[in-house]
Amino acid sequence: MAAKQQTANCGCKGIRTCLICEANDDKRQLIKKASLHYDFIYDQESKLAVPSAGNVHQAFPFPGVFLWENFVSEDEERELVAKMDQDVWRDSQSGRRKQDFGPKVNFRKRRVCLGGFSGLPAVSHKLVDRMTKEPLLADFHPVEQCNLEYSPERGSAIDPHLDDSWLWGQRLVTLNLLSDTMITMSLDQGWGDMDQGEVRVAINIPRKSLFVMYGEARHRWKHAIHREHIHSRRVCSTFRELTPEFLHGGEQEKLGSELLDLASSFKGVPV
């Protein structure tokens, strides 16, 4: 079946830009100021952030990340992307396109409603079951899935940020498809004796792998995907869980239960 695609427009707002709006509006060109920073590369085997060339600082442990390589096979990857491409990809910020399976949320006012949420997509059922075989994710119950498409032609990226921690819980789980990429973790205020500049840790995320952030990597370190690390089409699915406020015994337990019941039906369509 042919993919349902929208015209390649720009979905950027505010200070965010992509190659489309930068080409059409000189005023939207990014002006990057030089800043002091220290670069490290995450070593999967040792679990250390290792200094890159020119960085004289010592390696340090980098907890709070987990990588499951070859989480899906090539056949599964092909099936997952084909299913996504049967739905509409909607323009989003910074040259990305997205598909949302989740509740309607106003983070500023802290309001959540079901909206058009009908559950996670059917194709994700086996993925969620497989996740729970990992002890770190044994009790992971996702209530939202966001599919994102990155393209080098659009200059797709996402700026350094921390995901919401009022609604979304301890673990962020992302399945990376079609191409390898790099996620950059950063601290503005520095780390250890590197207190006068930004500290950045680059983590290689192979194609077909599952990447998990939790603990300090989730709540203290910002994460970003930079434009220069998108070399070909990249598709990813990020799964989010609820905070204790929406679980058993929490103030919004009833709403949380409704959301979890819907999510676990695996009958969802993009909202």
XYZ file of N, CA and C in Angstrom:
813
model
N 0.851 -1.205 0.000
C 0.000 0.000 0.000
C 0.882 1.249 0.000
N 0.543 2.214 -0.780
C 1.332 3.443 -0.850
C 1.214 4.223 0.442
N 2.313 4.824 0.879
C 2.304 5.602 2.116
C 1.479 6.856 1.941
N 0.765 7.236 3.026
C -0.001 8.473 3.024
C 0.904 9.570 3.558
N 1.383 10.426 2.695
C 2.339 11.441 3.115
C 1.778 12.833 2.893
N 2.213 13.770 3.747
C 1.820 15.156 3.582
C 2.863 15.879 2.740
N 2.480 17.002 2.197
C 3.426 17.844 1.475
C 4.543 18.264 2.416
N 5.784 18.295 1.919
C 6.934 18.636 2.756
C 6.901 20.110 3.115
N 6.291 20.417 4.244
C 6.247 21.776 4.748
C 7.108 21.878 5.987
N 7.128 23.073 6.568
C 7.907 23.302 7.776
C 6.962 23.388 8.971
N 7.270 22.646 10.035
C 6.442 22.690 11.238
C 7.106 23.438 12.367
N 8.148 24.204 12.063
C 8.911 24.887 13.125
C 8.162 26.085 13.689
N 8.358 26.313 14.980
C 7.793 27.469 15.675
C 8.853 28.067 16.581
N 8.681 29.347 16.902
C 9.600 29.992 17.839
C 11.023 29.994 17.335
N 11.957 29.555 18.186
C 13.379 29.601 17.829
C 13.825 28.355 17.064
N 12.957 27.352 16.944
C 13.363 26.113 16.280
C 13.357 26.277 14.767
N 14.304 25.629 14.109
C 14.416 25.750 12.658
C 14.780 24.412 12.032
N 14.564 24.336 10.715
C 15.019 23.200 9.915
C 15.578 23.775 8.623
N 16.045 22.914 7.728
C 16.626 23.402 6.476
C 15.595 24.105 5.605
N 14.317 23.705 5.706
C 13.269 24.311 4.881
C 13.064 25.772 5.254
N 12.836 26.054 6.548
C 12.576 27.445 6.934
C 13.846 28.288 6.884
N 14.996 27.674 7.113
C 16.240 28.429 7.019
C 16.494 28.876 5.582
N 16.125 28.042 4.629
C 16.315 28.403 3.215
C 15.337 29.476 2.771
N 14.164 29.518 3.396
C 13.117 30.448 2.978
C 13.090 31.749 3.764
N 13.821 31.815 4.863
C 13.757 33.004 5.708
C 15.107 33.198 6.377
N 15.859 34.180 5.887
C 17.198 34.436 6.425
C 17.152 34.768 7.909
N 16.030 35.339 8.375
C 15.929 35.744 9.775
C 15.891 34.540 10.706
N 15.599 33.358 10.147
C 15.500 32.169 10.980
C 16.816 31.384 11.034
N 17.862 31.952 10.446
C 19.151 31.287 10.522
C 19.625 31.241 11.973
N 20.120 30.081 12.364
C 20.620 29.942 13.720
C 21.961 30.650 13.869
N 22.108 31.404 14.946
C 23.380 32.050 15.272
C 23.943 31.345 16.492
N 24.971 30.535 16.271
C 25.532 29.759 17.362
C 26.741 30.474 17.947
N 26.676 30.722 19.237
C 27.783 31.381 19.923
C 28.793 30.330 20.375
N 30.057 30.669 20.252
C 31.097 29.766 20.726
C 30.985 29.628 22.236
N 31.142 28.429 22.741
C 31.044 28.222 24.183
C 32.037 27.149 24.608
N 32.434 27.202 25.863
C 33.346 26.221 26.409
C 32.590 24.917 26.640
N 33.139 23.823 26.140
C 32.483 22.538 26.339
C 33.527 21.423 26.364
N 33.144 20.328 26.978
C 34.001 19.147 27.095
C 33.248 17.964 26.492
N 33.875 17.280 25.540
C 33.208 16.201 24.840
C 33.733 14.837 25.279
N 32.774 13.919 25.467
C 33.079 12.539 25.825
C 32.277 11.605 24.923
N 32.719 10.366 24.837
C 32.009 9.329 24.085
C 31.708 8.180 25.047
N 30.480 7.723 25.040
C 30.081 6.637 25.939
C 30.602 5.305 25.414
N 31.267 4.555 26.298
C 31.768 3.234 25.952
C 30.818 2.195 26.541
N 30.148 1.453 25.668
C 29.121 0.503 26.091
C 29.689 -0.603 26.977
N 30.904 -1.048 26.688
C 31.479 -2.174 27.423
C 31.852 -1.790 28.852
N 32.516 -0.651 29.019
C 32.970 -0.227 30.353
C 31.954 0.615 31.101
N 30.914 1.108 30.394
C 29.901 2.009 30.962
C 30.516 3.341 31.402
N 31.603 3.718 30.744
C 32.287 4.970 31.066
C 32.096 6.003 29.961
N 32.085 7.284 30.356
C 32.167 8.388 29.406
C 33.651 8.673 29.197
N 34.138 8.362 28.006
C 35.566 8.432 27.700
C 35.864 9.740 26.971
N 36.911 10.482 27.383
C 37.195 11.771 26.716
C 37.523 11.606 25.251
N 36.998 12.504 24.445
C 37.297 12.497 23.016
C 38.621 13.205 22.778
N 39.073 13.224 21.531
C 40.366 13.818 21.189
C 40.437 15.268 21.649
N 41.523 15.617 22.299
C 41.728 16.985 22.751
C 41.184 17.266 24.143
N 40.438 16.334 24.702
C 39.888 16.498 26.057
C 40.821 15.797 27.038
N 41.425 16.553 27.947
C 42.437 16.000 28.854
C 41.829 15.470 30.157
N 40.521 15.591 30.317
C 39.887 15.148 31.550
C 39.713 13.635 31.559
N 39.572 13.079 32.755
C 39.477 11.639 32.911
C 38.077 11.120 32.587
N 38.047 9.835 32.232
C 36.769 9.163 32.008
C 36.011 9.071 33.332
N 34.698 8.978 33.248
C 33.899 8.852 34.463
C 32.705 7.936 34.200
N 32.204 7.270 35.239
C 31.036 6.393 35.058
C 29.829 7.200 34.604
N 29.077 6.629 33.652
C 27.871 7.304 33.171
C 26.686 6.364 33.354
N 26.017 6.444 34.518
C 24.896 5.547 34.791
C 23.589 6.061 34.184
N 22.588 5.185 34.165
C 21.253 5.609 33.750
C 20.936 5.409 32.296
N 21.775 4.653 31.566
C 21.460 4.333 30.176
C 21.606 2.831 29.968
N 20.773 2.281 29.099
C 20.802 0.854 28.787
C 20.554 0.693 27.295
N 21.366 -0.130 26.657
C 21.246 -0.349 25.221
C 21.066 -1.835 24.947
N 19.995 -2.165 24.222
C 19.701 -3.541 23.820
C 19.858 -3.594 22.307
N 21.019 -4.064 21.867
C 21.279 -4.109 20.431
C 20.502 -5.247 19.769
N 20.154 -5.030 18.498
C 19.379 -6.016 17.722
C 18.105 -6.433 18.459
N 17.431 -5.448 19.001
C 16.165 -5.713 19.685
C 15.128 -6.258 18.706
N 15.185 -5.790 17.465
C 14.313 -6.321 16.409
C 15.182 -6.823 15.265
N 14.615 -7.717 14.474
C 15.304 -8.230 13.285
C 15.066 -7.288 12.106
N 15.758 -7.528 10.998
C 15.546 -6.711 9.805
C 14.129 -6.886 9.266
N 13.605 -8.108 9.330
C 12.228 -8.341 8.871
C 11.231 -7.581 9.744
N 11.443 -7.592 11.049
C 10.554 -6.856 11.952
C 10.664 -5.357 11.717
N 11.867 -4.887 11.508
C 12.079 -3.472 11.223
C 11.304 -3.062 9.971
N 11.410 -3.874 8.940
C 10.715 -3.592 7.684
C 9.189 -3.548 7.904
N 8.688 -4.487 8.682
C 7.252 -4.538 8.960
C 6.801 -3.319 9.765
N 7.571 -2.950 10.767
C 7.203 -1.811 11.622
C 7.141 -0.513 10.823
N 8.161 -0.265 10.005
C 8.196 0.978 9.226
C 7.093 0.981 8.177
N 6.820 -0.165 7.568
C 5.743 -0.248 6.572
C 4.397 0.089 7.211
N 4.164 -0.397 8.429
C 2.925 -0.087 9.139
C 2.829 1.406 9.427
N 3.931 2.008 9.862
C 3.934 3.453 10.134
C 3.622 4.244 8.869
N 4.215 3.831 7.769
C 4.054 4.575 6.519
C 2.655 4.446 5.920
N 1.839 3.583 6.477
C 0.443 3.510 6.053
C -0.391 4.625 6.685
N 0.143 5.234 7.741
C -0.522 6.365 8.400
C 0.131 7.676 7.966
N -0.528 8.766 8.258
C -0.011 10.091 7.894
C 1.104 10.503 8.852
N 2.189 11.001 8.289
C 3.246 11.629 9.075
C 2.945 13.132 9.116
N 2.821 13.693 10.304
C 2.483 15.115 10.454
C 3.747 15.927 10.727
N 3.822 17.111 10.089
C 4.979 17.985 10.289
C 5.128 18.354 11.752
N 6.376 18.337 12.220
C 6.674 18.688 13.602
C 7.855 19.649 13.640
N 8.306 19.969 14.846
C 9.381 20.946 15.030
C 10.706 20.439 14.481
N 11.551 21.364 14.087
C 12.948 21.100 13.732
C 13.119 20.040 12.653
N 12.239 20.078 11.638
C 12.398 19.211 10.491
C 11.992 17.766 10.697
N 11.318 17.487 11.808
C 10.861 16.113 12.048
C 9.407 15.955 11.597
N 8.977 14.708 11.475
C 7.565 14.398 11.288
C 7.180 13.370 12.347
N 5.890 13.350 12.728
C 5.533 12.512 13.881
C 4.175 11.854 13.721
N 3.972 10.843 14.556
C 2.691 10.166 14.749
C 2.544 9.928 16.247
N 1.448 10.416 16.837
C 1.237 10.300 18.274
C 0.173 9.262 18.601
N 0.478 8.434 19.574
C -0.490 7.509 20.157
C -0.473 7.768 21.663
N -1.330 8.651 22.117
C -1.318 8.990 23.536
C -2.399 9.990 23.887
N -2.539 10.310 25.172
C -3.569 11.252 25.609
C -3.248 12.677 25.182
N -4.246 13.532 25.260
C -4.062 14.953 24.986
C -3.574 15.614 26.267
N -2.458 16.325 26.194
C -1.822 16.846 27.408
C -1.505 18.325 27.260
N -1.819 19.113 28.304
C -1.353 20.483 28.423
C -0.385 20.495 29.587
N 0.915 20.449 29.285
C 1.916 20.338 30.340
C 1.997 21.603 31.183
N 1.788 22.758 30.563
C 1.881 24.014 31.303
C 0.798 24.101 32.377
N -0.430 23.692 32.019
C -1.541 23.742 32.970
C -1.736 22.426 33.723
N -0.920 21.435 33.378
C -1.001 20.114 34.003
C -2.408 19.531 33.886
N -2.834 19.419 32.657
C -4.140 18.836 32.372
C -3.973 17.697 31.373
N -4.688 16.601 31.621
C -4.665 15.438 30.746
C -6.093 15.014 30.467
N -6.385 14.695 29.211
C -7.685 14.116 28.882
C -7.474 13.039 27.820
N -8.445 12.155 27.705
C -8.296 11.044 26.769
C -8.210 11.515 25.326
N -8.961 12.581 24.988
C -8.967 13.074 23.615
C -9.336 11.957 22.657
N -8.576 11.810 21.597
C -8.845 10.748 20.626
C -8.008 9.502 20.863
N -7.391 9.403 22.046
C -6.505 8.278 22.336
C -7.278 6.968 22.349
N -6.823 6.013 21.539
C -7.495 4.714 21.462
C -6.551 3.558 21.760
N -5.348 3.859 22.217
C -4.403 2.813 22.577
C -3.130 2.858 21.760
N -2.162 2.048 22.148
C -0.949 1.895 21.356
C -1.275 1.080 20.101
N -0.478 1.210 19.041
C -0.783 0.471 17.802
C -0.601 -1.030 17.996
N -1.364 -1.804 17.251
C -1.340 -3.265 17.373
C 0.061 -3.834 17.157
N 0.810 -3.236 16.248
C 2.122 -3.765 15.896
C 3.115 -3.655 17.059
N 2.800 -2.847 18.067
C 3.706 -2.653 19.200
C 3.503 -3.666 20.312
N 2.436 -4.476 20.213
C 2.127 -5.419 21.289
C 3.310 -6.357 21.552
N 3.850 -6.943 20.511
C 4.949 -7.890 20.691
C 6.222 -7.187 21.172
N 6.372 -5.917 20.817
C 7.551 -5.170 21.262
C 7.509 -4.937 22.768
N 6.343 -4.529 23.262
C 6.201 -4.280 24.694
C 6.388 -5.576 25.482
N 5.832 -6.675 24.978
C 6.031 -7.969 25.636
C 7.510 -8.324 25.714
N 8.248 -8.063 24.636
C 9.674 -8.385 24.602
C 10.463 -7.503 25.574
N 10.091 -6.242 25.675
C 10.779 -5.334 26.600
C 10.792 -5.875 28.025
N 9.669 -6.421 28.440
C 9.524 -6.846 29.840
C 10.386 -8.059 30.173
N 11.039 -8.659 29.181
C 11.976 -9.751 29.457
C 13.272 -9.225 30.054
N 13.518 -7.939 29.892
C 14.688 -7.287 30.494
C 14.316 -6.855 31.919
N 15.083 -7.256 32.944
C 14.746 -6.905 34.333
C 14.502 -5.413 34.560
N 15.265 -4.567 33.886
C 15.084 -3.126 34.039
C 13.687 -2.683 33.619
N 13.056 -3.422 32.703
C 11.763 -3.045 32.141
C 10.657 -4.040 32.506
N 10.905 -4.883 33.507
C 9.945 -5.934 33.857
C 8.576 -5.376 34.222
N 8.545 -4.187 34.832
C 7.271 -3.571 35.229
C 6.958 -2.322 34.408
N 7.497 -2.268 33.189
C 7.283 -1.104 32.325
C 5.950 -1.240 31.600
N 5.054 -0.266 31.818
C 3.733 -0.278 31.197
C 3.542 1.042 30.436
N 3.915 1.072 29.159
C 3.835 2.327 28.401
C 2.395 2.768 28.189
N 2.196 4.078 28.278
C 0.869 4.665 28.090
C 0.867 5.653 26.928
N 2.038 5.826 26.323
C 2.152 6.735 25.174
C 3.256 6.235 24.257
N 3.014 6.342 22.945
C 4.029 6.039 21.945
C 4.066 7.175 20.944
N 5.257 7.693 20.709
C 5.435 8.753 19.718
C 6.421 8.270 18.665
N 5.954 8.159 17.423
C 6.827 7.817 16.306
C 7.365 9.104 15.696
N 8.652 9.149 15.459
C 9.276 10.325 14.855
C 10.108 9.910 13.647
N 10.065 10.745 12.616
C 10.863 10.531 11.410
C 11.866 11.671 11.268
N 13.131 11.322 11.106
C 14.210 12.284 10.903
C 14.738 12.143 9.474
N 15.043 13.261 8.832
C 15.523 13.242 7.453
C 16.666 14.238 7.284
N 17.789 13.835 6.666
C 18.874 14.788 6.427
C 18.466 15.896 5.462
N 17.524 15.605 4.541
C 17.075 16.623 3.584
C 16.341 17.761 4.280
N 15.687 17.486 5.394
C 14.991 18.530 6.141
C 15.831 19.090 7.289
N 17.020 18.533 7.501
C 17.848 18.993 8.612
C 17.221 18.652 9.950
N 16.627 17.482 10.052
C 15.903 17.094 11.263
C 16.834 17.008 12.467
N 16.302 17.422 13.615
C 17.072 17.411 14.859
C 16.112 17.620 16.022
N 16.628 17.500 17.236
C 15.876 17.915 18.411
C 16.862 18.531 19.393
N 16.523 19.711 19.889
C 17.427 20.457 20.765
C 17.579 19.776 22.121
N 18.663 20.098 22.846
C 18.838 19.544 24.195
C 17.641 19.880 25.084
N 17.110 18.882 25.773
C 15.920 19.090 26.596
C 15.783 17.962 27.612
N 14.950 18.216 28.608
C 14.530 17.199 29.566
C 13.058 16.910 29.315
N 12.694 15.652 29.214
C 11.283 15.312 29.053
C 10.524 15.617 30.346
N 9.243 15.917 30.193
C 8.377 16.189 31.342
C 8.485 15.069 32.382
N 8.439 15.446 33.664
C 8.490 14.455 34.736
C 7.283 14.549 35.663
N 6.258 15.338 35.270
C 5.000 15.358 36.025
C 4.114 14.188 35.580
N 3.978 14.007 34.267
C 3.149 12.925 33.731
C 3.974 11.708 33.367
N 5.112 11.943 32.702
C 5.924 10.822 32.228
C 6.884 10.355 33.302
N 6.966 9.038 33.464
C 7.671 8.442 34.579
C 9.164 8.270 34.417
N 9.691 7.323 35.179
C 11.123 7.180 35.392
C 11.895 6.780 34.140
N 11.299 5.958 33.275
C 12.041 5.416 32.141
C 11.507 5.931 30.805
N 12.419 6.314 29.932
C 12.098 6.655 28.547
C 12.722 5.585 27.665
N 11.920 4.961 26.814
C 12.372 3.827 26.020
C 12.195 4.151 24.539
N 13.271 4.059 23.777
C 13.228 4.411 22.351
C 13.759 3.274 21.495
N 12.989 2.924 20.471
C 13.406 1.937 19.475
C 13.904 2.693 18.249
N 15.147 2.448 17.856
C 15.784 3.160 16.745
C 15.776 2.295 15.480
N 15.234 2.843 14.388
C 15.062 2.063 13.157
C 15.671 2.756 11.933
N 16.063 1.979 10.971
C 16.519 2.355 9.624
C 17.956 2.858 9.550
N 18.455 3.541 10.561
C 19.840 4.019 10.493
C 20.410 4.231 11.891
N 21.734 4.107 11.985
C 22.412 4.426 13.242
C 22.308 5.924 13.491
N 22.384 6.304 14.753
C 22.421 7.732 15.067
C 23.219 7.929 16.339
N 23.286 9.155 16.798
C 24.006 9.506 18.010
C 23.091 10.376 18.859
N 22.956 10.011 20.137
C 22.238 10.882 21.063
C 23.284 11.579 21.921
N 23.118 12.877 22.110
C 24.079 13.661 22.873
C 23.461 14.072 24.199
N 24.054 13.605 25.289
C 23.647 13.973 26.630
C 24.486 15.174 27.067
N 23.870 16.117 27.789
C 24.624 17.311 28.144
C 24.197 17.887 29.495
N 25.183 18.493 30.153
C 24.955 19.242 31.387
C 25.463 20.662 31.172
N 24.596 21.643 31.340
C 25.009 23.039 31.154
C 25.996 23.481 32.220
N 25.794 22.997 33.455
C 26.553 23.509 34.580
C 27.872 22.802 34.818
N 28.187 21.813 33.968
C 29.460 21.135 34.130
C 29.362 19.917 35.029
N 30.535 19.285 35.230
C 30.587 18.025 35.973
C 31.969 17.893 36.606
N 32.009 17.574 37.889
C 33.291 17.417 38.570
C 34.114 18.684 38.507
N 35.371 18.559 38.033
C 36.232 19.743 37.933
C 36.000 20.520 36.645
N 35.038 20.066 35.836
C 34.699 20.779 34.595
C 33.505 21.687 34.865
N 33.672 22.616 35.789
C 32.539 23.421 36.264
C 32.360 24.724 35.502
N 33.195 24.997 34.525
C 33.113 26.267 33.805
C 32.574 26.120 32.383
N 32.060 24.957 32.054
C 31.563 24.765 30.696
C 30.587 23.610 30.615
N 30.060 23.419 29.414
C 29.091 22.359 29.169
C 29.811 21.019 28.998
N 29.251 19.985 29.588
C 29.789 18.635 29.429
C 28.841 17.853 28.524
N 29.391 17.227 27.475
C 28.568 16.501 26.504
C 29.076 15.067 26.351
N 28.150 14.128 26.400
C 28.484 12.716 26.243
C 27.703 12.173 25.047
N 28.410 11.738 24.014
C 27.780 11.197 22.806
C 27.626 9.685 22.944
N 26.411 9.198 22.682
C 26.129 7.766 22.792
C 25.670 7.254 21.431
N 26.385 6.273 20.909
C 26.008 5.687 19.621
C 24.802 4.775 19.799
N 23.767 4.992 18.973
C 22.548 4.187 19.022
C 22.438 3.442 17.685
N 22.786 2.155 17.666
C 22.733 1.411 16.395
C 21.300 1.214 15.903
N 21.184 1.042 14.631
C 19.907 0.662 14.003
C 19.393 -0.637 14.640
N 18.073 -0.740 14.820
C 17.360 -1.909 15.357
C 17.547 -2.086 16.863
N 18.123 -1.105 17.541
C 18.385 -1.235 18.976
C 17.335 -0.515 19.816
N 17.252 -0.920 21.082
C 16.367 -0.300 22.063
C 17.236 0.456 23.048
N 16.898 1.727 23.277
C 17.692 2.587 24.159
C 16.813 3.072 25.307
N 17.320 2.936 26.541
C 16.565 3.314 27.730
C 17.340 4.363 28.519
N 16.645 5.419 28.940
C 17.200 6.411 29.858
C 16.427 6.343 31.168
N 17.146 6.385 32.287
C 16.512 6.371 33.598
C 17.456 7.057 34.591
N 16.980 7.311 35.800
C 17.828 7.914 36.821
C 18.347 9.277 36.418
N 19.642 9.537 36.671
C 20.227 10.849 36.368
C 20.218 11.150 34.877
N 20.417 10.132 34.053
C 20.395 10.357 32.603
C 19.018 10.824 32.155
N 17.994 10.439 32.856
C 16.621 10.826 32.522
C 16.254 12.193 33.092
N 16.656 12.457 34.340
C 16.156 13.638 35.044
C 17.163 14.787 35.186
N 18.448 14.509 34.983
C 19.449 15.569 35.147
C 20.126 15.951 33.836
N 20.492 14.962 33.036
C 21.184 15.226 31.786
C 20.172 15.502 30.675
N 20.346 16.592 29.962
C 19.517 16.851 28.788
C 19.937 15.891 27.672
N 19.018 15.639 26.729
C 19.377 14.805 25.585
C 18.958 15.489 24.286
N 19.711 15.209 23.235
C 19.491 15.860 21.939
C 19.904 14.918 20.820
N 19.322 15.144 19.642
C 19.783 14.516 18.403
C 20.191 15.661 17.488
N 21.467 15.768 17.183
C 21.950 16.880 16.367
C 21.859 16.555 14.874
N 21.697 17.599 14.105
C 21.513 17.482 12.658
C 22.621 16.685 11.992
N 23.842 16.887 12.434
C 24.970 16.225 11.789
C 25.015 14.718 12.055
N 24.172 14.242 12.942
C 24.137 12.807 13.241
C 22.980 12.087 12.538
N 22.312 12.788 11.632
C 21.271 12.172 10.805
C 21.805 12.090 9.377
N 22.176 10.873 8.952
C 22.820 10.681 7.646
C 21.880 10.100 6.598
N 20.803 9.485 7.039
C 19.785 8.938 6.142
C 18.485 8.874 6.938
N 17.410 8.451 6.288
C 16.136 8.416 6.993
C 16.245 7.621 8.296
N 15.761 8.211 9.373
C 15.724 7.546 10.673
C 14.300 7.607 11.202
N 13.800 6.477 11.674
C 12.494 6.421 12.316
C 12.692 5.863 13.714
N 12.023 6.442 14.689
C 12.123 5.916 16.046
C 10.751 5.938 16.710
N 10.583 5.050 17.681
C 9.371 5.012 18.494
C 9.783 5.180 19.948
N 9.255 6.214 20.607
C 9.547 6.430 22.015
C 8.320 6.086 22.848
N 8.536 5.254 23.866
C 7.475 4.794 24.749
C 7.655 5.441 26.118
N 6.551 5.926 26.698
C 6.604 6.590 28.007
C 5.609 5.955 28.968
N 5.993 5.939 30.242
C 5.148 5.402 31.303
C 4.646 6.544 32.182
N 3.746 6.234 33.111
C 3.166 7.231 34.004
C 3.978 7.384 35.288
N 3.827 8.543 35.931
C 4.424 8.775 37.239
C 3.509 8.198 38.326
N 4.008 8.053 39.575
C 3.193 7.505 40.671
C 1.889 8.259 40.914
N 1.826 9.541 40.569
C 0.593 10.312 40.755
C -0.583 9.683 40.007
N -0.299 8.972 38.922
C -1.349 8.391 38.081
C -1.468 6.868 38.260
N -0.736 6.320 39.220
C -0.766 4.885 39.453
C -1.511 4.567 40.751
N -1.531 3.309 41.144
C -2.278 2.868 42.326
C -1.891 3.682 43.562
N -2.879 4.282 44.189
C -2.637 5.093 45.378
C -2.357 6.551 45.092
N -2.186 6.916 43.836
C -1.902 8.302 43.476
C -3.169 9.137 43.373
N -3.000 10.461 43.375
C -4.142 11.374 43.336
C -4.974 11.203 42.063
N -4.344 10.829 40.974
C -5.067 10.674 39.707
C -5.069 9.211 39.247
N -5.208 8.325 40.216
C -5.206 6.893 39.923
C -6.289 6.510 38.922
N -7.486 7.080 39.049
C -8.597 6.713 38.174
C -8.278 7.029 36.715
N -7.778 8.245 36.468
C -7.416 8.627 35.104
C -6.286 7.747 34.592
N -5.298 7.497 35.443
C -4.181 6.656 35.047
C -4.627 5.261 34.662
N -5.580 4.713 35.419
C -6.095 3.384 35.119
C -6.793 3.364 33.759
N -7.565 4.414 33.464
C -8.225 4.509 32.158
C -7.201 4.548 31.027
N -6.156 5.341 31.225
C -5.127 5.469 30.194
C -4.402 4.146 29.973
N -4.075 3.464 31.049
C -3.372 2.191 30.933
C -4.237 1.129 30.252
N -5.524 1.115 30.595
C -6.437 0.159 29.963
C -6.522 0.395 28.460
N -6.624 1.670 28.080
C -6.677 1.995 26.650
C -5.377 1.613 25.957
N -4.254 2.010 26.569
C -2.952 1.747 25.953
C -2.762 0.260 25.705
N -3.113 -0.565 26.682
C -2.866 -2.002 26.603
C -3.851 -2.748 25.735
N -4.830 -2.018 25.149
C -5.744 -2.668 24.189
C -5.040 -2.902 22.857
N -4.017 -2.100 22.557
C -3.257 -2.179 21.313
C -4.192 -2.138 20.096
N -5.117 -1.167 20.154
C -6.038 -0.949 19.041
C -5.942 0.490 18.534
N -4.821 1.152 18.822
C -4.712 2.570 18.590
C -4.467 2.996 17.153
N -4.888 4.220 16.873
C -4.579 4.923 15.629
C -3.974 6.267 16.027
N -3.174 6.891 15.157
C -2.557 8.179 15.516
C -3.620 9.234 15.838
N -3.321 10.086 16.814
C -4.239 11.156 17.205
C -3.741 12.497 16.702
